[in-house]
Amino acid sequence: MRDAHELVLTQAGDDVEQALEQEYASLRGQVHILGRVDDATLALLYRECRVLYFPSHYEGFGLPVLEAMALDAPVVSSNAGALPEVVHDPSFLFDPDSRREGVALLTRVLADEPFRERIRHGAREHALAFTWEKTARKALQALRGLAV
């Protein structure tokens, strides 16, 4: 499974770079760290990826997950923070503290085309229901409530 896929990271911390130089050096040829990319490149990456795997321990909202879903990428994500609200089906979520659970879901989505299509089904529509206009309206309502 590992030899058939490459991992693409748009941004990575020094800890990732260090791990790829040391304990995970054998994977270095299959990992591409692009750094910060422009919106067009990011959209292309989302559209072309086999899966967006998002193992976040904390996410304030989950904009990368939402963006990927809006561009029809299959997304599997941790169940931390606001991500369960963003991901349209809880069966596509995993515990970020369980390596076994995350690996099992990632393996399944990479190997099982019907499952990958099931992940895509309804995700784009769900993602497009989140709009900046709705967000602004809710923020204004909340601020008006504080002013009373």
PDB file of C-alpha atoms in Angstrom:
ATOM      1  CA  MET A   1       0.000   0.000   0.000  1.00  0.00           C
ATOM      2  CA  ARG A   2       2.749   2.432   0.966  1.00  0.00           C
ATOM      3  CA  ASP A   3       4.699   1.968  -2.264  1.00  0.00           C
ATOM      4  CA  ALA A   4       1.641   2.776  -4.391  1.00  0.00           C
ATOM      5  CA  HIS A   5       1.035   6.240  -2.909  1.00  0.00           C
ATOM      6  CA  GLU A   6       2.813   9.489  -2.181  1.00  0.00           C
ATOM      7  CA  LEU A   7       2.145  11.887   0.665  1.00  0.00           C
ATOM      8  CA  VAL A   8       1.893  15.569  -0.235  1.00  0.00           C
ATOM      9  CA  LEU A   9       2.075  18.170   2.523  1.00  0.00           C
ATOM     10  CA  THR A  10       1.532  21.830   1.815  1.00  0.00           C
ATOM     11  CA  GLN A  11       3.058  22.950   5.075  1.00  0.00           C
ATOM     12  CA  ALA A  12       4.970  21.030   7.670  1.00  0.00           C
ATOM     13  CA  GLY A  13       6.726  21.900  10.877  1.00  0.00           C
ATOM     14  CA  ASP A  14      10.351  21.323  11.688  1.00  0.00           C
ATOM     15  CA  ASP A  15       9.325  18.165  13.550  1.00  0.00           C
ATOM     16  CA  VAL A  16       8.097  16.608  10.296  1.00  0.00           C
ATOM     17  CA  GLU A  17      11.251  17.585   8.428  1.00  0.00           C
ATOM     18  CA  GLN A  18      13.376  16.176  11.251  1.00  0.00           C
ATOM     19  CA  ALA A  19      11.394  12.917  11.368  1.00  0.00           C
ATOM     20  CA  LEU A  20      11.872  12.475   7.611  1.00  0.00           C
ATOM     21  CA  GLU A  21      15.607  12.943   8.047  1.00  0.00           C
ATOM     22  CA  GLN A  22      15.830  10.529  10.965  1.00  0.00           C
ATOM     23  CA  GLU A  23      13.337   7.853  12.040  1.00  0.00           C
ATOM     24  CA  TYR A  24      11.267   7.997   8.813  1.00  0.00           C
ATOM     25  CA  ALA A  25      14.161   8.529   6.401  1.00  0.00           C
ATOM     26  CA  SER A  26      13.073   5.474   4.394  1.00  0.00           C
ATOM     27  CA  LEU A  27       9.866   7.345   3.448  1.00  0.00           C
ATOM     28  CA  ARG A  28      11.548  10.557   2.329  1.00  0.00           C
ATOM     29  CA  GLY A  29      11.237   9.718  -1.373  1.00  0.00           C
ATOM     30  CA  GLN A  30       7.466   9.322  -1.056  1.00  0.00           C
ATOM     31  CA  VAL A  31       6.837  12.535   0.882  1.00  0.00           C
ATOM     32  CA  HIS A  32       6.652  15.891  -0.869  1.00  0.00           C
ATOM     33  CA  ILE A  33       6.606  19.030   1.251  1.00  0.00           C
ATOM     34  CA  LEU A  34       5.512  21.903  -0.952  1.00  0.00           C
ATOM     35  CA  GLY A  35       5.402  24.627   1.666  1.00  0.00           C
ATOM     36  CA  ARG A  36       2.857  27.416   1.286  1.00  0.00           C
ATOM     37  CA  VAL A  37       0.978  27.205  -2.017  1.00  0.00           C
ATOM     38  CA  ASP A  38      -1.336  29.651  -3.772  1.00  0.00           C
ATOM     39  CA  ASP A  39      -5.094  29.055  -3.889  1.00  0.00           C
ATOM     40  CA  ALA A  40      -5.064  27.677  -7.438  1.00  0.00           C
ATOM     41  CA  THR A  41      -2.404  25.098  -6.577  1.00  0.00           C
ATOM     42  CA  LEU A  42      -4.217  24.122  -3.394  1.00  0.00           C
ATOM     43  CA  ALA A  43      -7.468  23.651  -5.329  1.00  0.00           C
ATOM     44  CA  LEU A  44      -5.646  21.463  -7.854  1.00  0.00           C
ATOM     45  CA  LEU A  45      -4.166  19.355  -5.056  1.00  0.00           C
ATOM     46  CA  TYR A  46      -7.598  18.868  -3.496  1.00  0.00           C
ATOM     47  CA  ARG A  47      -9.181  17.937  -6.836  1.00  0.00           C
ATOM     48  CA  GLU A  48      -6.446  15.449  -7.722  1.00  0.00           C
ATOM     49  CA  CYS A  49      -5.836  13.804  -4.358  1.00  0.00           C
ATOM     50  CA  ARG A  50      -6.914  10.254  -3.695  1.00  0.00           C
ATOM     51  CA  VAL A  51      -7.839  11.284  -0.144  1.00  0.00           C
ATOM     52  CA  LEU A  52      -7.364  14.199   2.233  1.00  0.00           C
ATOM     53  CA  TYR A  53      -6.279  12.578   5.496  1.00  0.00           C
ATOM     54  CA  PHE A  54      -6.664  15.082   8.332  1.00  0.00           C
ATOM     55  CA  PRO A  55      -5.406  13.721  11.686  1.00  0.00           C
ATOM     56  CA  SER A  56      -5.731  16.960  13.654  1.00  0.00           C
ATOM     57  CA  HIS A  57      -5.866  16.849  17.460  1.00  0.00           C
ATOM     58  CA  TYR A  58      -7.401  20.299  17.607  1.00  0.00           C
ATOM     59  CA  GLU A  59      -9.051  22.287  14.896  1.00  0.00           C
ATOM     60  CA  GLY A  60     -10.864  25.544  15.498  1.00  0.00           C
ATOM     61  CA  PHE A  61     -13.166  24.974  12.549  1.00  0.00           C
ATOM     62  CA  GLY A  62     -11.635  22.752   9.875  1.00  0.00           C
ATOM     63  CA  LEU A  63     -11.378  24.997   6.838  1.00  0.00           C
ATOM     64  CA  PRO A  64      -8.987  22.644   4.966  1.00  0.00           C
ATOM     65  CA  VAL A  65     -11.512  19.808   5.355  1.00  0.00           C
ATOM     66  CA  LEU A  66     -14.366  22.015   4.167  1.00  0.00           C
ATOM     67  CA  GLU A  67     -12.365  23.326   1.195  1.00  0.00           C
ATOM     68  CA  ALA A  68     -11.385  19.801   0.140  1.00  0.00           C
ATOM     69  CA  MET A  69     -14.974  18.556   0.394  1.00  0.00           C
ATOM     70  CA  ALA A  70     -16.205  21.534  -1.659  1.00  0.00           C
ATOM     71  CA  LEU A  71     -13.751  20.508  -4.384  1.00  0.00           C
ATOM     72  CA  ASP A  72     -14.994  16.891  -4.328  1.00  0.00           C
ATOM     73  CA  ALA A  73     -12.007  15.367  -2.536  1.00  0.00           C
ATOM     74  CA  PRO A  74     -12.720  12.352  -0.369  1.00  0.00           C
ATOM     75  CA  VAL A  75     -11.964  13.369   3.218  1.00  0.00           C
ATOM     76  CA  VAL A  76     -11.279  11.303   6.315  1.00  0.00           C
ATOM     77  CA  SER A  77     -10.656  13.321   9.420  1.00  0.00           C
ATOM     78  CA  SER A  78     -10.092  13.117  13.120  1.00  0.00           C
ATOM     79  CA  ASN A  79     -13.123  13.531  15.339  1.00  0.00           C
ATOM     80  CA  ALA A  80     -11.523  16.358  17.344  1.00  0.00           C
ATOM     81  CA  GLY A  81     -12.675  19.945  17.769  1.00  0.00           C
ATOM     82  CA  ALA A  82     -15.246  21.186  15.274  1.00  0.00           C
ATOM     83  CA  LEU A  83     -14.405  18.562  12.659  1.00  0.00           C
ATOM     84  CA  PRO A  84     -17.444  16.338  13.363  1.00  0.00           C
ATOM     85  CA  GLU A  85     -19.642  19.319  12.451  1.00  0.00           C
ATOM     86  CA  VAL A  86     -17.746  19.891   9.218  1.00  0.00           C
ATOM     87  CA  VAL A  87     -17.494  16.284   8.014  1.00  0.00           C
ATOM     88  CA  HIS A  88     -20.883  15.165   6.723  1.00  0.00           C
ATOM     89  CA  ASP A  89     -20.815  11.576   7.995  1.00  0.00           C
ATOM     90  CA  PRO A  90     -19.389  10.363  11.333  1.00  0.00           C
ATOM     91  CA  SER A  91     -18.259   7.081   9.769  1.00  0.00           C
ATOM     92  CA  PHE A  92     -15.493   9.052   8.014  1.00  0.00           C
ATOM     93  CA  LEU A  93     -14.026  10.238  11.325  1.00  0.00           C
ATOM     94  CA  PHE A  94     -11.387   8.608  13.538  1.00  0.00           C
ATOM     95  CA  ASP A  95      -9.854   9.158  16.954  1.00  0.00           C
ATOM     96  CA  PRO A  96      -6.563  11.042  16.414  1.00  0.00           C
ATOM     97  CA  ASP A  97      -5.089   9.283  19.466  1.00  0.00           C
ATOM     98  CA  SER A  98      -5.662   5.864  17.924  1.00  0.00           C
ATOM     99  CA  ARG A  99      -3.032   5.114  15.317  1.00  0.00           C
ATOM    100  CA  ARG A 100      -4.775   1.802  14.592  1.00  0.00           C
ATOM    101  CA  GLU A 101      -8.108   3.505  13.878  1.00  0.00           C
ATOM    102  CA  GLY A 102      -6.566   6.181  11.658  1.00  0.00           C
ATOM    103  CA  VAL A 103      -4.482   3.681   9.690  1.00  0.00           C
ATOM    104  CA  ALA A 104      -7.468   1.365   9.204  1.00  0.00           C
ATOM    105  CA  LEU A 105      -9.632   4.159   7.795  1.00  0.00           C
ATOM    106  CA  LEU A 106      -6.854   5.509   5.587  1.00  0.00           C
ATOM    107  CA  THR A 107      -6.073   2.026   4.258  1.00  0.00           C
ATOM    108  CA  ARG A 108      -9.722   1.419   3.498  1.00  0.00           C
ATOM    109  CA  VAL A 109     -10.206   4.684   1.629  1.00  0.00           C
ATOM    110  CA  LEU A 110      -7.055   4.112  -0.434  1.00  0.00           C
ATOM    111  CA  ALA A 111      -7.923   0.523  -1.352  1.00  0.00           C
ATOM    112  CA  ASP A 112     -11.723   0.574  -1.638  1.00  0.00           C
ATOM    113  CA  GLU A 113     -13.066   2.629  -4.573  1.00  0.00           C
ATOM    114  CA  PRO A 114     -16.776   2.209  -3.647  1.00  0.00           C
ATOM    115  CA  PHE A 115     -15.994   3.397  -0.108  1.00  0.00           C
ATOM    116  CA  ARG A 116     -14.081   6.387  -1.510  1.00  0.00           C
ATOM    117  CA  GLU A 117     -17.096   7.254  -3.673  1.00  0.00           C
ATOM    118  CA  ARG A 118     -19.384   6.902  -0.647  1.00  0.00           C
ATOM    119  CA  ILE A 119     -17.210   9.466   1.139  1.00  0.00           C
ATOM    120  CA  ARG A 120     -17.605  11.865  -1.787  1.00  0.00           C
ATOM    121  CA  HIS A 121     -21.383  11.397  -1.957  1.00  0.00           C
ATOM    122  CA  GLY A 122     -23.072  14.409  -0.388  1.00  0.00           C
ATOM    123  CA  ALA A 123     -19.812  15.955   0.847  1.00  0.00           C
ATOM    124  CA  ARG A 124     -19.694  18.769  -1.712  1.00  0.00           C
ATOM    125  CA  GLU A 125     -23.308  19.787  -1.043  1.00  0.00           C
ATOM    126  CA  HIS A 126     -22.701  19.682   2.705  1.00  0.00           C
ATOM    127  CA  ALA A 127     -19.567  21.812   2.359  1.00  0.00           C
ATOM    128  CA  LEU A 128     -21.276  24.387   0.159  1.00  0.00           C
ATOM    129  CA  ALA A 129     -23.927  24.909   2.845  1.00  0.00           C
ATOM    130  CA  PHE A 130     -21.218  26.642   4.911  1.00  0.00           C
ATOM    131  CA  THR A 131     -20.976  30.172   3.514  1.00  0.00           C
ATOM    132  CA  TRP A 132     -19.175  33.314   4.588  1.00  0.00           C
ATOM    133  CA  GLU A 133     -22.526  35.123   4.365  1.00  0.00           C
ATOM    134  CA  LYS A 134     -24.132  32.767   6.916  1.00  0.00           C
ATOM    135  CA  THR A 135     -21.074  33.076   9.124  1.00  0.00           C
ATOM    136  CA  ALA A 136     -21.196  36.879   9.013  1.00  0.00           C
ATOM    137  CA  ARG A 137     -24.945  36.882   9.739  1.00  0.00           C
ATOM    138  CA  LYS A 138     -24.497  34.628  12.788  1.00  0.00           C
ATOM    139  CA  ALA A 139     -21.582  36.727  14.038  1.00  0.00           C
ATOM    140  CA  LEU A 140     -23.643  39.923  13.740  1.00  0.00           C
ATOM    141  CA  GLN A 141     -26.554  38.285  15.598  1.00  0.00           C
ATOM    142  CA  ALA A 142     -24.218  37.242  18.383  1.00  0.00           C
ATOM    143  CA  LEU A 143     -22.682  40.710  18.615  1.00  0.00           C
ATOM    144  CA  ARG A 144     -26.117  42.331  18.706  1.00  0.00           C
ATOM    145  CA  GLY A 145     -27.068  39.967  21.513  1.00  0.00           C
ATOM    146  CA  LEU A 146     -24.061  41.155  23.514  1.00  0.00           C
ATOM    147  CA  ALA A 147     -25.007  44.807  22.997  1.00  0.00           C
ATOM    148  CA  VAL A 148     -28.395  44.366  24.691  1.00  0.00           C
TER     149      VAL A 148
END
